[in-house]
Coordinates of C-alpha atoms in Angstrom, one line a residue:
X213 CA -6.8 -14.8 -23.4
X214 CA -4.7 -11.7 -23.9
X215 CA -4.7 -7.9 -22.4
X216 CA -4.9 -6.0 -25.7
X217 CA -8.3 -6.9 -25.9
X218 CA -10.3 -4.9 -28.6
X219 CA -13.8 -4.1 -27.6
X220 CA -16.6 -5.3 -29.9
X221 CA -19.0 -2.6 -29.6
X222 CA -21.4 -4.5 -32.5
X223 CA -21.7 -7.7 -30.1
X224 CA -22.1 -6.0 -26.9
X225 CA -25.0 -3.6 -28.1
X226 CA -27.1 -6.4 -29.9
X227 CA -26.3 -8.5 -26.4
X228 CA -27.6 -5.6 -24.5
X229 CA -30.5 -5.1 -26.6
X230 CA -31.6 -8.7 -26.0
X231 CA -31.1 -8.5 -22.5
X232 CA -33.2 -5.0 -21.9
X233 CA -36.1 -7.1 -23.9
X234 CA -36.0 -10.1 -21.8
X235 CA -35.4 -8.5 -18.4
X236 CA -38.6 -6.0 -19.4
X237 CA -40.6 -9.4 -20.4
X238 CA -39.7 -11.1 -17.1
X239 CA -40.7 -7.9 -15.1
X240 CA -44.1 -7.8 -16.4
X241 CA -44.3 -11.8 -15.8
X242 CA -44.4 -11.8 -12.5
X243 CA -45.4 -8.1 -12.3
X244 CA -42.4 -6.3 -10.5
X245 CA -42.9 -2.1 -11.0
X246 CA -39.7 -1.5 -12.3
X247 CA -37.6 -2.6 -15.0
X248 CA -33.7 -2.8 -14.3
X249 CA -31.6 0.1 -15.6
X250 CA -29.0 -1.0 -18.5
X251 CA -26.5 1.1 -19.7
X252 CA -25.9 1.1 -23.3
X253 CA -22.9 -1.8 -23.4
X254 CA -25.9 -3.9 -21.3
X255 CA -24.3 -4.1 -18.2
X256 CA -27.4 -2.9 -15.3
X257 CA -26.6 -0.5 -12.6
X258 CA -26.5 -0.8 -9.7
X259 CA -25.3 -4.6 -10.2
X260 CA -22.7 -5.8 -8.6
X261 CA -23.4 -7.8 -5.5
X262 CA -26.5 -5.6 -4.7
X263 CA -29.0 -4.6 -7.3
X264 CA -31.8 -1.5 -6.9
X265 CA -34.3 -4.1 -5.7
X266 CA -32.2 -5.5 -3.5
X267 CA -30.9 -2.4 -1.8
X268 CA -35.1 -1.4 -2.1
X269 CA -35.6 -5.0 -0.1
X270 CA -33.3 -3.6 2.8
X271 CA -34.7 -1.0 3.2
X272 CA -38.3 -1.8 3.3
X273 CA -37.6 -5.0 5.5
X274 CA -35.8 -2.8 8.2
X275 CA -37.8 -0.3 8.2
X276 CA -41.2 -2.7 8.8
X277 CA -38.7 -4.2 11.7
X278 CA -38.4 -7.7 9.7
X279 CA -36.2 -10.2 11.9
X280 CA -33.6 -11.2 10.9
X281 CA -33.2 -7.6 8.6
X282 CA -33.0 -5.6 11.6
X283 CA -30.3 -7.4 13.1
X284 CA -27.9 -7.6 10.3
X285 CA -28.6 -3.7 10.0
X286 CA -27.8 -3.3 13.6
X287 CA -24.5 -5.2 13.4
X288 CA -24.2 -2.6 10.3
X289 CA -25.0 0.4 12.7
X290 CA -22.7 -0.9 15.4
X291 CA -19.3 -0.9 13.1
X292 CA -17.0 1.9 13.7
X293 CA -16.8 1.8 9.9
X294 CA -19.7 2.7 8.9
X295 CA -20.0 5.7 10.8
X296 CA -20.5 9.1 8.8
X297 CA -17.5 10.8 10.4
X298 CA -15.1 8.5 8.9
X299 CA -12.1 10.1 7.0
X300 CA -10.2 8.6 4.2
X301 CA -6.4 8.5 4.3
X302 CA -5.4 7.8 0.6
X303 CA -1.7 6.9 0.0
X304 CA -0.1 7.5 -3.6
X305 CA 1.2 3.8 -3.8
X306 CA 0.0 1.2 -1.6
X307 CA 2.4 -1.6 -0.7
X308 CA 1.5 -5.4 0.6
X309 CA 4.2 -7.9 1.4
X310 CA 7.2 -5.9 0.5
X311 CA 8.3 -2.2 0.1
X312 CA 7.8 0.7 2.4
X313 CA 5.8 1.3 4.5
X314 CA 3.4 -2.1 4.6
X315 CA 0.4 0.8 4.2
X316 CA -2.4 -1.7 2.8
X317 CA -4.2 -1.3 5.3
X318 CA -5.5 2.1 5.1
X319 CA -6.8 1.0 1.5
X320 CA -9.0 -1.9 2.9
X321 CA -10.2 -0.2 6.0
X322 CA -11.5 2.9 3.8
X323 CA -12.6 0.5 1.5
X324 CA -14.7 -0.7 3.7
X325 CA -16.0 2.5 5.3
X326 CA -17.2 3.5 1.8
X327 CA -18.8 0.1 1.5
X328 CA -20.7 0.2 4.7
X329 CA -21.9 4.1 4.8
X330 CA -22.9 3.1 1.2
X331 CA -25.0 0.3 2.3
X332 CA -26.4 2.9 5.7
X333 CA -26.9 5.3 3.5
X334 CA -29.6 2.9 1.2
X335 CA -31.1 1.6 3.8
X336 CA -31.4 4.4 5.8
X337 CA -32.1 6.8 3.4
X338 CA -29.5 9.5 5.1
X339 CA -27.6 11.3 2.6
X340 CA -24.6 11.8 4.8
X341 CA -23.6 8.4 4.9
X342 CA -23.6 8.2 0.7
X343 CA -21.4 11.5 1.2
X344 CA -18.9 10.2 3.5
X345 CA -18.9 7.2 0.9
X346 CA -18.0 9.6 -1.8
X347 CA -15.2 11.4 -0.3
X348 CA -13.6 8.1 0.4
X349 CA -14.1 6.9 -2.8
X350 CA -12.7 10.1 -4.7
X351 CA -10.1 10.8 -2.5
X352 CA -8.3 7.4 -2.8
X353 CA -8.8 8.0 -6.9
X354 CA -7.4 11.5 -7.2
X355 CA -4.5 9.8 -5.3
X356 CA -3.6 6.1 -6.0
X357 CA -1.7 5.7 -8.5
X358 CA 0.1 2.1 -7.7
X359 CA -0.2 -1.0 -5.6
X360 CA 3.3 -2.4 -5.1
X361 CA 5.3 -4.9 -3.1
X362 CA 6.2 -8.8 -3.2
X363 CA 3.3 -11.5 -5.0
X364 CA 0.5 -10.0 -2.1
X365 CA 0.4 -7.0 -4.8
X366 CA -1.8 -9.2 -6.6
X367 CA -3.9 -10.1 -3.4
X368 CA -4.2 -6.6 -2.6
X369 CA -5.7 -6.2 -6.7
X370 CA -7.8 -9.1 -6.5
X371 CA -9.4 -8.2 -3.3
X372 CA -9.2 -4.7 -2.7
X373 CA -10.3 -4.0 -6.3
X374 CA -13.6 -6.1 -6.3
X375 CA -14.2 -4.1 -2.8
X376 CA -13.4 -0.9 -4.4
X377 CA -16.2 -1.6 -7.2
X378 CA -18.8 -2.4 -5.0
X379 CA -18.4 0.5 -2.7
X380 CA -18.5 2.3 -5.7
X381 CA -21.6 0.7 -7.4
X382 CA -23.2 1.6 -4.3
X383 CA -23.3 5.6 -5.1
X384 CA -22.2 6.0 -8.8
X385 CA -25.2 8.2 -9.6
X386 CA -24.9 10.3 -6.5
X387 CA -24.3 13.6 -6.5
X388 CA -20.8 14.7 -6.5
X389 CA -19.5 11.1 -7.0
X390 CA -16.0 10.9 -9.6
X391 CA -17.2 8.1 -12.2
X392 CA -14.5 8.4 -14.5
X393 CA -11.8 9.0 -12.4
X394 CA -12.6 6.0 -10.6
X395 CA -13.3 4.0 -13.8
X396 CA -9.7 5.0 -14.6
X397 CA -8.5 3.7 -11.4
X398 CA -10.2 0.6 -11.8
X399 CA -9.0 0.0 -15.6
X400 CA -5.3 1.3 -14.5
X401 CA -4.4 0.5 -10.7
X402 CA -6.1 -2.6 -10.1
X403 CA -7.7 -4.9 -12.6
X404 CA -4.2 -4.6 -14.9
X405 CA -2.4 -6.4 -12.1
X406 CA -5.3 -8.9 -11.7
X407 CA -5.2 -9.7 -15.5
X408 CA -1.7 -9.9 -15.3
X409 CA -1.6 -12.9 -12.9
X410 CA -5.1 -15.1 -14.6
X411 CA -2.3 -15.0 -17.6
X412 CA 1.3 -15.2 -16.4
X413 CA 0.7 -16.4 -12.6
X414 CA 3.8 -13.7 -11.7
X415 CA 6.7 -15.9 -13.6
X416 CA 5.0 -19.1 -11.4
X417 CA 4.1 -22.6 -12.5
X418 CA 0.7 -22.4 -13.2
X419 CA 0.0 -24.6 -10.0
X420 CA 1.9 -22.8 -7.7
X421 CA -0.6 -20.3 -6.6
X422 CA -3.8 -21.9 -4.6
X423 CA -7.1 -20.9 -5.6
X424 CA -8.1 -18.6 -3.9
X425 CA -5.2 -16.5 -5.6
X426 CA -6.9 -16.8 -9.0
X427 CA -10.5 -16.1 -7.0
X428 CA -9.5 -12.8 -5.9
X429 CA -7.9 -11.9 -9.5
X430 CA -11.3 -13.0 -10.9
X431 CA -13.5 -11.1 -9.1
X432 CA -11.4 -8.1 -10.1
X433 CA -11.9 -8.0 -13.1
X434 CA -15.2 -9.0 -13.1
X435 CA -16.1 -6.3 -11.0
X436 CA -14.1 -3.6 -12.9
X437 CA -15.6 -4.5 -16.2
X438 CA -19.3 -4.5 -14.8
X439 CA -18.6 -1.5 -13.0
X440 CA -17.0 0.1 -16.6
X441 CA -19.0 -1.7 -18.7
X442 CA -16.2 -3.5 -20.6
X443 CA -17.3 -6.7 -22.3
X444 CA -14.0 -7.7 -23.0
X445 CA -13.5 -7.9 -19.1
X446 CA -16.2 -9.8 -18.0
X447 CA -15.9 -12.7 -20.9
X448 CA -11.9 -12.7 -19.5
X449 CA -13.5 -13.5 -16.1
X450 CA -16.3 -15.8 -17.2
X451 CA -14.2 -17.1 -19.3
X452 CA -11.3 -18.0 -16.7
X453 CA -13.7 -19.4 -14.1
X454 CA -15.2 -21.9 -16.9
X455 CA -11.8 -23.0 -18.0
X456 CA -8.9 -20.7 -16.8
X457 CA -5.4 -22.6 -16.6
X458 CA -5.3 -22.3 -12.6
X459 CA -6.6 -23.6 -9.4
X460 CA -9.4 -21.3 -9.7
X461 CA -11.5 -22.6 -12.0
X462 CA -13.9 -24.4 -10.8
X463 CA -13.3 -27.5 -12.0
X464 CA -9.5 -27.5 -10.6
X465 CA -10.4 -25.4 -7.3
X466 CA -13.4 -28.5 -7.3
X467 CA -11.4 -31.4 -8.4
X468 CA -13.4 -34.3 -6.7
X469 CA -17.1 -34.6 -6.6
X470 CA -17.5 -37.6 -4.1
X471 CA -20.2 -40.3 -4.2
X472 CA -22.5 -38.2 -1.1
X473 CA -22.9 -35.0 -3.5
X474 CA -20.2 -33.1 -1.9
X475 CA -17.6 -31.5 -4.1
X476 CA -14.0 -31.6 -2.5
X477 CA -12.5 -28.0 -2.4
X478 CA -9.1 -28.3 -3.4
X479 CA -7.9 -25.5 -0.6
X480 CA -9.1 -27.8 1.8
X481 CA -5.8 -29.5 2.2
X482 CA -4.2 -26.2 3.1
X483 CA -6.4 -25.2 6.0
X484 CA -9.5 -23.4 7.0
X485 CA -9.1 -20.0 6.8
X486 CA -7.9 -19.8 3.2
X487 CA -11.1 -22.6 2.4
X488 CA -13.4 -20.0 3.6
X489 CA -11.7 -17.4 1.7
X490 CA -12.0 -19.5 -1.8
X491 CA -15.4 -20.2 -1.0
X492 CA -16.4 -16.4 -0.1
X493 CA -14.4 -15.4 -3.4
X494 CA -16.3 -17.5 -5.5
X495 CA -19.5 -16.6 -3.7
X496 CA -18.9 -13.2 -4.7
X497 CA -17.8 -14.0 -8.1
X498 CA -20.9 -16.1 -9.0
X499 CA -23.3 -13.5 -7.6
X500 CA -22.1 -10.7 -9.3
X501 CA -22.2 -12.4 -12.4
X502 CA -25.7 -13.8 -11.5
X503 CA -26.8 -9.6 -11.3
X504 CA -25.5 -9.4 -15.0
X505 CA -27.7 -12.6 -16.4
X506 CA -25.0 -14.9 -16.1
X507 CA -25.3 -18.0 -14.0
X508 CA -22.0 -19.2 -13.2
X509 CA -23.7 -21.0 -9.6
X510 CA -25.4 -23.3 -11.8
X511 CA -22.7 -24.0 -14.1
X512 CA -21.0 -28.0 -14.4
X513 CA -24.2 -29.0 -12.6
X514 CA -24.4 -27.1 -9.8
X515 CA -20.7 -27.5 -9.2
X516 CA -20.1 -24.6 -7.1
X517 CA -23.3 -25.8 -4.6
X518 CA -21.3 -29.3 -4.3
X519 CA -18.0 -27.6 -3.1
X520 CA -20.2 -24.8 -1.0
X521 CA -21.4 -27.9 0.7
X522 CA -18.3 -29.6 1.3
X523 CA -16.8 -26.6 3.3
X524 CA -19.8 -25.8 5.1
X525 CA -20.1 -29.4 6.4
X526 CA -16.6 -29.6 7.1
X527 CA -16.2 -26.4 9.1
X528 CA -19.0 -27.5 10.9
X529 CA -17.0 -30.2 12.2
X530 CA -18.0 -33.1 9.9
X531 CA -16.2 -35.5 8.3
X532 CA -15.6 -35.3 4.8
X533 CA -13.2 -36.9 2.4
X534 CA -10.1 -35.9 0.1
X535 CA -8.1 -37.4 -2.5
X536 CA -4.4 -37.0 -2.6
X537 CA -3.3 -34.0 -4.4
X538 CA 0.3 -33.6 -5.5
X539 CA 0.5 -30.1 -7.1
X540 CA 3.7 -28.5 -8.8
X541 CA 5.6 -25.5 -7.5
X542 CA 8.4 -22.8 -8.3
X543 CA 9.2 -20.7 -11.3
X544 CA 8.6 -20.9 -15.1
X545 CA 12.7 -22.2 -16.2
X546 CA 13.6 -22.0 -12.2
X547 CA 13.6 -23.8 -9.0
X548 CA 10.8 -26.1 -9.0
X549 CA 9.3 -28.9 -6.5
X550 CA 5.7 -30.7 -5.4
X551 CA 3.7 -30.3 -2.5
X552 CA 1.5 -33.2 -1.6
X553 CA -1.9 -32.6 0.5
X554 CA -3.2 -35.9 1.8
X555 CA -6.5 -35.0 3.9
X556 CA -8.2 -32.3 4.7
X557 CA -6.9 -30.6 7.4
X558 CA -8.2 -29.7 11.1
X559 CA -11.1 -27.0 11.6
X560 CA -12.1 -24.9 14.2
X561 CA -15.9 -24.8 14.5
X562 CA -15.6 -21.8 16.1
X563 CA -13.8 -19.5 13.0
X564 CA -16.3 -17.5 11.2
X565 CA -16.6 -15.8 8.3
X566 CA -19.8 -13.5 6.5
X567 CA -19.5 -15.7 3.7
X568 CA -22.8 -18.4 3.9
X569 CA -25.9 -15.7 4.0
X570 CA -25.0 -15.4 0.1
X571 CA -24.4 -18.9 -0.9
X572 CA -27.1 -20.2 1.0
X573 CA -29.9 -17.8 0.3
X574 CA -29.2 -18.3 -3.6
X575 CA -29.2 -22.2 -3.7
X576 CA -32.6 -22.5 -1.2
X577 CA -34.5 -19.5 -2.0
X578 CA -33.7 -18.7 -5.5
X579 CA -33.4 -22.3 -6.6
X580 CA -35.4 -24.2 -4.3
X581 CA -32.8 -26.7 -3.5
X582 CA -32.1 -28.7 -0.5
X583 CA -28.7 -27.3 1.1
X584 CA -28.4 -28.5 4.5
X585 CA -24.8 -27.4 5.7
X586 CA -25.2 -24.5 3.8
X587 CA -28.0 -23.7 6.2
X588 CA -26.9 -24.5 8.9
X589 CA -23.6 -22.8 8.5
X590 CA -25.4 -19.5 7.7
X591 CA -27.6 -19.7 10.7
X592 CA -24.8 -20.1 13.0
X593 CA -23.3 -17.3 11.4
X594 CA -26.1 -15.3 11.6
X595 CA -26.4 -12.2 12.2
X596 CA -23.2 -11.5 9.9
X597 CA -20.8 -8.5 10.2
X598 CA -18.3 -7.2 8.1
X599 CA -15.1 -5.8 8.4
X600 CA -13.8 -5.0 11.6
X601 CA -16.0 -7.7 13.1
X602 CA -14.0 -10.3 12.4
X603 CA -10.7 -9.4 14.3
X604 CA -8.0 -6.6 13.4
X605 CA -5.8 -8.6 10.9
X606 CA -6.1 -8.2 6.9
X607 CA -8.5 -11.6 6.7
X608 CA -11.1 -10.3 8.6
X609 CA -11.3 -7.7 5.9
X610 CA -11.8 -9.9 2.9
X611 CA -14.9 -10.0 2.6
X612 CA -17.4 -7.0 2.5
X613 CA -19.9 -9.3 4.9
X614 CA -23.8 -8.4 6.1
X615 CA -24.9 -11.0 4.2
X616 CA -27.8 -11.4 6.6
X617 CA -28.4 -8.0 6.1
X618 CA -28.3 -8.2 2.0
X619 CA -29.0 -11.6 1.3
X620 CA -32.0 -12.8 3.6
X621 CA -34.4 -13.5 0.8
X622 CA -37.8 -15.7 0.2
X623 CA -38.3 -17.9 -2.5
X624 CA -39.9 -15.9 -5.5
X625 CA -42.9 -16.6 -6.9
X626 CA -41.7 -19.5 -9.4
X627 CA -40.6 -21.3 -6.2
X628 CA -37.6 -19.5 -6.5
X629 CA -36.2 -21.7 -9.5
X630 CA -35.6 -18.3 -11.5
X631 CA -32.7 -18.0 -13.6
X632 CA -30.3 -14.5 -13.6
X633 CA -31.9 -11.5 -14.6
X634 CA -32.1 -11.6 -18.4
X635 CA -30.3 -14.9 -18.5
X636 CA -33.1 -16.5 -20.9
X637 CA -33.1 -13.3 -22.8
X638 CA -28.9 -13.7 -23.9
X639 CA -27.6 -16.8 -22.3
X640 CA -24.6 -16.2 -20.5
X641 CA -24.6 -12.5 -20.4
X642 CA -21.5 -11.8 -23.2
X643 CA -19.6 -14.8 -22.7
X644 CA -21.4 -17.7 -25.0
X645 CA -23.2 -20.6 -24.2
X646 CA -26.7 -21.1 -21.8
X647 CA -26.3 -21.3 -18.3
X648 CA -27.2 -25.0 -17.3
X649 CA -29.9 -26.0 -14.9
X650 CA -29.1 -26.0 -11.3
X651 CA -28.8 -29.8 -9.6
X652 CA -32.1 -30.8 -8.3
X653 CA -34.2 -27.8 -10.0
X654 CA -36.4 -27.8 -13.4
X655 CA -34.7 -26.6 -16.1
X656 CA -35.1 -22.5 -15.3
X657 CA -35.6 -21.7 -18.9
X658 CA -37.6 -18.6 -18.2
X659 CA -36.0 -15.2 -17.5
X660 CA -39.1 -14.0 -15.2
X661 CA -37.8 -15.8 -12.2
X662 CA -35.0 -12.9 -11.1
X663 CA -36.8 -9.6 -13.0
X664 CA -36.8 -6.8 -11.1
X665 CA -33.5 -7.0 -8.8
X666 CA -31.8 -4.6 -11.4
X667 CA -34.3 -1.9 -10.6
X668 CA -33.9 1.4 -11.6
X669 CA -32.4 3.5 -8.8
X670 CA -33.3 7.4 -8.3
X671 CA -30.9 10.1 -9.7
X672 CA -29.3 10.6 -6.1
X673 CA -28.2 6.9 -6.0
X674 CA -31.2 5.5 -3.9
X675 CA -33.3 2.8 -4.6
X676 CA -36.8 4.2 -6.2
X677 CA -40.3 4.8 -4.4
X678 CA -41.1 1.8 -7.3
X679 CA -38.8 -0.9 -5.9
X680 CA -39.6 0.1 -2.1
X681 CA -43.3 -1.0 -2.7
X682 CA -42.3 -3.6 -5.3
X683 CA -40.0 -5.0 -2.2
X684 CA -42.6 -4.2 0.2
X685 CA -45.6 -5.9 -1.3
X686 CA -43.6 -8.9 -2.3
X687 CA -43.1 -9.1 -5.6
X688 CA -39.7 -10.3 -7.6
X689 CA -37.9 -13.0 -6.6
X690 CA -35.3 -10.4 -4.7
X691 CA -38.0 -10.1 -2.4
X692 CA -38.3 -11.3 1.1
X693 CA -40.9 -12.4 3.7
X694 CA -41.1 -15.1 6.3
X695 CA -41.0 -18.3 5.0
X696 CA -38.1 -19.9 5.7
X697 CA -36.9 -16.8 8.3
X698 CA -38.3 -18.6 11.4
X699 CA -36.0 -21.0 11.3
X700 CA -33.3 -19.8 10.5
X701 CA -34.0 -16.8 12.8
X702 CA -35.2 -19.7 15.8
X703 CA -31.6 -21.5 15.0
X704 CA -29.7 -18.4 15.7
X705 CA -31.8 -16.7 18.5
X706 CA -31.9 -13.6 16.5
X707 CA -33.9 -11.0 17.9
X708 CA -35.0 -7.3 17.3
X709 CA -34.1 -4.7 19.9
X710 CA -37.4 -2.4 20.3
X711 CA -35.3 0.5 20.4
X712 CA -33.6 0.2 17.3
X713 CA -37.2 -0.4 15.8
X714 CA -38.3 2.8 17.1
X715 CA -35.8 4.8 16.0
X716 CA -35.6 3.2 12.3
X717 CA -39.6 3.6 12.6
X718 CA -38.5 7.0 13.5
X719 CA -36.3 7.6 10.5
X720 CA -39.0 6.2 8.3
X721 CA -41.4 8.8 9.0
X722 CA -38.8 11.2 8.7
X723 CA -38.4 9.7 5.1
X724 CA -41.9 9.4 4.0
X725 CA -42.5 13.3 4.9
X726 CA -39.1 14.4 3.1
X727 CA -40.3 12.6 0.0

């Protein structure tokens, strides 16, 4: 693994040529309208954590005022970020953990506004949310230039980069929108620093940095080479999280699968908050590559599920077990020592994070598989928020959130046992090898399973008329209905508010006769 990557155009092409094919065969298998948009290096767009038929799910779900749609998009509505009057305040170098002044913030709180106008502005239909979006988006790249201060520089990379991707993902074709400016802040301000630390750990032992360190590098780069349609990047990501040298692979950040099924997370031994930060990171890092044909939740057996698991029930309050881990610290030729966690610490039921809608929705309704604390965890978490929901300090912004909101899914029509989009077509998507079978599922050989949820969007950034219906009528495994929504919905007490129905009943008329 190096930086001075070159680019090998001839693989890419024939990769993405072999993934349009099989994503096109899997869309008329289980008969989804539209086929996903690839660019020419493969990559489809949108297609990060949301894909056109997602984003064409929302929509149609909330507007037909499905529980429990409706009440992630009124936790949506209700965020002061995600408000159309929001207005960017881009700094010239950010700084996190050292320097002056400790600006960071401004970056993840106008990261976020982008994020969640982006998301109003799909669901909604409303152009003047996927404007505000914009101007935050291209004022922060006419301007950033750096992200300085102590080792959080690479934290603010890692997380603020995969957030600044998706926000932008979420109106790259719209009008007025800088692509190549921000591709250049992408490819210059954040991913270099991300790259930097999966290959020299900032001077560290390799072991000094927990996982979710190496998570939030990850998802970087991932994101930035989806969103820039760099090969070279996403193998380097793929790559790492197979077998990268640090805690974040997930063999190291899941050293222990126990005799129960549950896989020991490593981060455990820390504490809670930073668990459910590793497990949100690789959440996000699996689905994204899951929207490019890459299965990475199924990979070493369902590893990631095993680990998922092992939080959730823990968090919950249950017992789970952990084997000693002695792990080195200090510098590369300096000061060095060990650091010994014997048990997994204490929880607080109570501390929440938008990270289970994802992870859960994935294992039980696009693989079919039994995931009980996953469940339950999401349910209690239910409806999710985002950030600025989850109190005023930095963690509460670490993950985008909704996920009740953009994950709530059914199974699909192959009993939700579907593989990535186009994963049958090119195995892992650029990065060698075929994706094994998820734990407890048949052996997902065929690519139909996850066609359609790269839709094609419309030239102003929206989901199509064609994925709306698709979404609507339920067809593609994206799409949602009922089945397992009672429960979960029953669990929570999530309810709609008849108002809010009205008026996004309202708004849907509105839509209809504008179109």
């Amino acid at each position: 693994m190096h930086l001075n990557r070159p680019r090998q155009d001839g693989v890419v092409t024939r990769r993405s040529m072999l993934k349009a094919a099989g994503v096109v065969a899997g869309a008329a298998a289980v008969g989804v309208a539209a086929a996903p948009s690839a660019t020419a290096a493969g990559y489809i767009h949108p297609g990060l954590l949301h894909t056109g038929a997602d984003l064409a799910r929302m929509a149609a779900k909330v507007k037909a005022g499905v529980a429990p749609y409706t009440a992630g998009y009124a936790r949506l509505t209700a965020n002061r970020h995600a408000q159309s009057g929001w207005t960017a305040n881009p700094q010239a170098t950010v700084y996190r953990g050292g320097g002056s002044p400790q600006n960071y913030a401004a970056l993840y709180h106008d990261l976020h506004a982008a994020y969640q106008n982006g998301l109003r502005f799909h669901v909604s239909g409303e152009r003047a949310y996927a404007d505000t979006a914009v101007a935050i988006l291209n004022a922060w790249s006419a301007r950033l230039t750096s992200l300085e201060g102590s080792a959080d520089r690479f934290l603010a990379a890692g997380l603020y980069g995969y957030q600044a991707a998706n926000a932008a993902e979420l109106v790259r074709d719209h009008a007025g929108f800088e692509l190549e400016r921000f591709q250049k802040t992408l490819t210059t301000v954040f991913s270099p620093l991300s790259e930097s630390f999966l290959v020299g750990h900032n001077g560290a032992v390799v072991t000094n940095y927990w996982p979710n360190w190496d998570l939030a590098a990850m998802a970087c780069v991932l994101a930035a080479g989806i969103f820039c349609d760099d090969g070279a990047r996403v193998e380097q990501a793929v790559e790492y999280f197979k077998n990268g040298s640090g805690l974040g692979a997930v063999r190291k950040a899941i050293p222990v699968v126990h005799d129960d099924g549950l896989g020991e997370w490593l981060e455990a031994g820390r504490d809670q908050g930073h668990a459910l930060l590793g497990v949100g990171l690789m959440g996000t890092f699996c689905e994204m590559a899951w929207n490019q044909g890459i299965d990475l939740y199924g990979y070493d057996d369902s590893r990631f599920l095993k680990g998922a698991q092992y939080v959730a029930r823990w968090s919950l309050g249950g017992d789970v077990g952990y084997t000693a881990n002695t792990r080195r610290k200090g510098a590369v030729g300096g000061w060095s020592g060990t650091e010994t966690a014997h048990r997994a610490a204490g929880v607080d039921p109570a501390m929440s994070r938008p990270i289970w809608a994802m992870i859960a929705n994935h294992y039980t309704k696009r693989r079919g598989l039994s995931a009980p604390y996953l469940t339950r965890a999401a349910a209690k978490a239910a409806p999710e928020g985002g950030g600025g929901d989850y109190g005023p300090n930095s963690g509460g912004y670490d993950q985008l959130g909704f996920g009740t909101l953009t994950f709530t899914r059914d199974r699909g029509p192959d009993g939700g046992r579907g593989r990535s989009a186009a994963a049958g077509a090119s195995g892992s998507g650029g990065s060698g090898g075929a994706p094994a079978p998820a734990a407890g599922s048949s052996a997902t050989t065929s690519p139909a399973g996850a066609a359609g949820r790269g839709a094609q969007a419309s030239p102003d950034g929206r989901a199509s008329a064609n994925d709306t219906a698709a979404a609507g009528r339920g067809g593609g495994l994206a799409t949602t209905g009922a089945a397992d929504l009672a429960a979960w919905s029953a669990a929570t007490g999530i309810t709609a508010v008849a108002g809010g129905l009205l008026l996004l009943r309202r708004r849907g008329r509105a839509r209809e006769s504008a179109e």
